């Protein structure tokens, strides 16, 4: 469980940084990450699948998915934080 959550936590962190430096690339990476979150739910245990589903749902709450609007940045940050909490790495 923790390995897959770490992968997605790290990726969401990278996307947050990219939104500050290269918003176009960040939008592409976010699209790929949303697909990865969805795909990884299929083979995951119940808790991991629920965590991935919730992270994806949190990101999708933002009406803007392509530009670094405040709501999108907050949604991606919240999704990352949710995964860190579930994984027990919230203090890192």
PDB file of C-alpha atoms in Angstrom:
ATOM      1  CA  UNK A   1       0.000   0.000   0.000  1.00  0.00           C
ATOM      2  CA  UNK A   2       2.585   2.566   1.042  1.00  0.00           C
ATOM      3  CA  UNK A   3       4.669   2.292  -2.138  1.00  0.00           C
ATOM      4  CA  UNK A   4       1.800   3.197  -4.464  1.00  0.00           C
ATOM      5  CA  UNK A   5       0.661   5.998  -2.172  1.00  0.00           C
ATOM      6  CA  UNK A   6       4.226   7.354  -2.032  1.00  0.00           C
ATOM      7  CA  UNK A   7       4.406   7.352  -5.827  1.00  0.00           C
ATOM      8  CA  UNK A   8       1.210   9.363  -6.146  1.00  0.00           C
ATOM      9  CA  UNK A   9       2.109  11.688  -3.265  1.00  0.00           C
ATOM     10  CA  UNK A  10       5.442  12.479  -4.908  1.00  0.00           C
ATOM     11  CA  UNK A  11       3.847  12.980  -8.313  1.00  0.00           C
ATOM     12  CA  UNK A  12       1.247  15.396  -6.941  1.00  0.00           C
ATOM     13  CA  UNK A  13       4.036  17.316  -5.182  1.00  0.00           C
ATOM     14  CA  UNK A  14       5.930  17.581  -8.460  1.00  0.00           C
ATOM     15  CA  UNK A  15       2.795  18.823 -10.213  1.00  0.00           C
ATOM     16  CA  UNK A  16       2.326  21.522  -7.582  1.00  0.00           C
ATOM     17  CA  UNK A  17       5.875  22.745  -8.228  1.00  0.00           C
ATOM     18  CA  UNK A  18       5.401  22.585 -11.986  1.00  0.00           C
ATOM     19  CA  UNK A  19       2.330  24.800 -11.793  1.00  0.00           C
ATOM     20  CA  UNK A  20       4.672  27.541 -10.546  1.00  0.00           C
ATOM     21  CA  UNK A  21       7.282  27.090 -13.274  1.00  0.00           C
ATOM     22  CA  UNK A  22       5.642  25.432 -16.289  1.00  0.00           C
ATOM     23  CA  UNK A  23       1.816  25.457 -16.110  1.00  0.00           C
ATOM     24  CA  UNK A  24       1.381  23.765 -19.499  1.00  0.00           C
ATOM     25  CA  UNK A  25       3.553  20.847 -18.534  1.00  0.00           C
ATOM     26  CA  UNK A  26       1.862  20.707 -15.128  1.00  0.00           C
ATOM     27  CA  UNK A  27      -1.542  20.401 -16.815  1.00  0.00           C
ATOM     28  CA  UNK A  28      -0.262  17.519 -18.962  1.00  0.00           C
ATOM     29  CA  UNK A  29       1.271  15.823 -15.938  1.00  0.00           C
ATOM     30  CA  UNK A  30      -1.958  16.301 -13.968  1.00  0.00           C
ATOM     31  CA  UNK A  31      -3.939  14.657 -16.752  1.00  0.00           C
ATOM     32  CA  UNK A  32      -1.571  11.687 -16.710  1.00  0.00           C
ATOM     33  CA  UNK A  33      -1.699  11.531 -12.908  1.00  0.00           C
ATOM     34  CA  UNK A  34      -5.499  11.482 -12.886  1.00  0.00           C
ATOM     35  CA  UNK A  35      -5.429   8.549 -15.294  1.00  0.00           C
ATOM     36  CA  UNK A  36      -2.814   6.803 -13.134  1.00  0.00           C
ATOM     37  CA  UNK A  37      -4.852   7.318  -9.958  1.00  0.00           C
ATOM     38  CA  UNK A  38      -7.859   5.788 -11.684  1.00  0.00           C
ATOM     39  CA  UNK A  39      -5.894   2.866 -13.138  1.00  0.00           C
ATOM     40  CA  UNK A  40      -4.150   2.019  -9.875  1.00  0.00           C
ATOM     41  CA  UNK A  41      -7.470   1.681  -8.059  1.00  0.00           C
ATOM     42  CA  UNK A  42      -8.229  -1.503  -9.988  1.00  0.00           C
ATOM     43  CA  UNK A  43      -5.480  -3.673  -8.533  1.00  0.00           C
ATOM     44  CA  UNK A  44      -5.300  -2.089  -5.103  1.00  0.00           C
ATOM     45  CA  UNK A  45      -6.515  -3.352  -1.753  1.00  0.00           C
ATOM     46  CA  UNK A  46      -9.683  -1.802  -0.360  1.00  0.00           C
ATOM     47  CA  UNK A  47      -8.022   0.941   1.693  1.00  0.00           C
ATOM     48  CA  UNK A  48      -5.571   1.937  -1.028  1.00  0.00           C
ATOM     49  CA  UNK A  49      -8.298   1.949  -3.677  1.00  0.00           C
ATOM     50  CA  UNK A  50     -10.453   4.184  -1.491  1.00  0.00           C
ATOM     51  CA  UNK A  51      -7.542   6.563  -0.862  1.00  0.00           C
ATOM     52  CA  UNK A  52      -6.770   6.807  -4.578  1.00  0.00           C
ATOM     53  CA  UNK A  53     -10.436   7.313  -5.403  1.00  0.00           C
ATOM     54  CA  UNK A  54     -10.756  10.087  -2.822  1.00  0.00           C
ATOM     55  CA  UNK A  55      -7.593  11.825  -4.052  1.00  0.00           C
ATOM     56  CA  UNK A  56      -8.905  11.759  -7.616  1.00  0.00           C
ATOM     57  CA  UNK A  57     -12.331  12.993  -6.523  1.00  0.00           C
ATOM     58  CA  UNK A  58     -10.705  15.850  -4.618  1.00  0.00           C
ATOM     59  CA  UNK A  59      -8.776  16.955  -7.706  1.00  0.00           C
ATOM     60  CA  UNK A  60     -11.885  16.752  -9.854  1.00  0.00           C
ATOM     61  CA  UNK A  61     -13.763  19.141  -7.534  1.00  0.00           C
ATOM     62  CA  UNK A  62     -11.953  22.021  -9.204  1.00  0.00           C
ATOM     63  CA  UNK A  63     -13.796  23.316 -12.275  1.00  0.00           C
ATOM     64  CA  UNK A  64     -10.438  24.415 -13.721  1.00  0.00           C
ATOM     65  CA  UNK A  65      -8.191  21.490 -14.651  1.00  0.00           C
ATOM     66  CA  UNK A  66      -5.705  23.118 -17.019  1.00  0.00           C
ATOM     67  CA  UNK A  67      -4.455  26.321 -15.373  1.00  0.00           C
ATOM     68  CA  UNK A  68      -2.996  26.942 -11.927  1.00  0.00           C
ATOM     69  CA  UNK A  69      -6.157  28.497 -10.511  1.00  0.00           C
ATOM     70  CA  UNK A  70      -6.316  28.747  -6.729  1.00  0.00           C
ATOM     71  CA  UNK A  71      -9.012  26.107  -6.445  1.00  0.00           C
ATOM     72  CA  UNK A  72      -7.051  23.604  -8.540  1.00  0.00           C
ATOM     73  CA  UNK A  73      -3.848  24.175  -6.571  1.00  0.00           C
ATOM     74  CA  UNK A  74      -5.784  23.704  -3.324  1.00  0.00           C
ATOM     75  CA  UNK A  75      -7.443  20.531  -4.645  1.00  0.00           C
ATOM     76  CA  UNK A  76      -4.135  18.980  -5.733  1.00  0.00           C
ATOM     77  CA  UNK A  77      -2.551  19.952  -2.419  1.00  0.00           C
ATOM     78  CA  UNK A  78      -5.486  18.489  -0.476  1.00  0.00           C
ATOM     79  CA  UNK A  79      -5.323  15.257  -2.492  1.00  0.00           C
ATOM     80  CA  UNK A  80      -1.607  14.950  -1.763  1.00  0.00           C
ATOM     81  CA  UNK A  81      -2.202  15.597   1.929  1.00  0.00           C
ATOM     82  CA  UNK A  82      -4.968  12.974   2.052  1.00  0.00           C
ATOM     83  CA  UNK A  83      -2.638  10.357   0.579  1.00  0.00           C
ATOM     84  CA  UNK A  84       0.116  11.307   3.031  1.00  0.00           C
ATOM     85  CA  UNK A  85      -2.258  10.986   5.994  1.00  0.00           C
ATOM     86  CA  UNK A  86      -3.566   7.589   4.882  1.00  0.00           C
ATOM     87  CA  UNK A  87      -0.002   6.457   4.333  1.00  0.00           C
ATOM     88  CA  UNK A  88       1.113   7.760   7.732  1.00  0.00           C
ATOM     89  CA  UNK A  89       3.675  10.158   6.239  1.00  0.00           C
ATOM     90  CA  UNK A  90       1.931  13.448   7.016  1.00  0.00           C
ATOM     91  CA  UNK A  91       4.850  14.751   9.046  1.00  0.00           C
ATOM     92  CA  UNK A  92       7.412  14.415   6.248  1.00  0.00           C
TER      93      UNK A  92
END
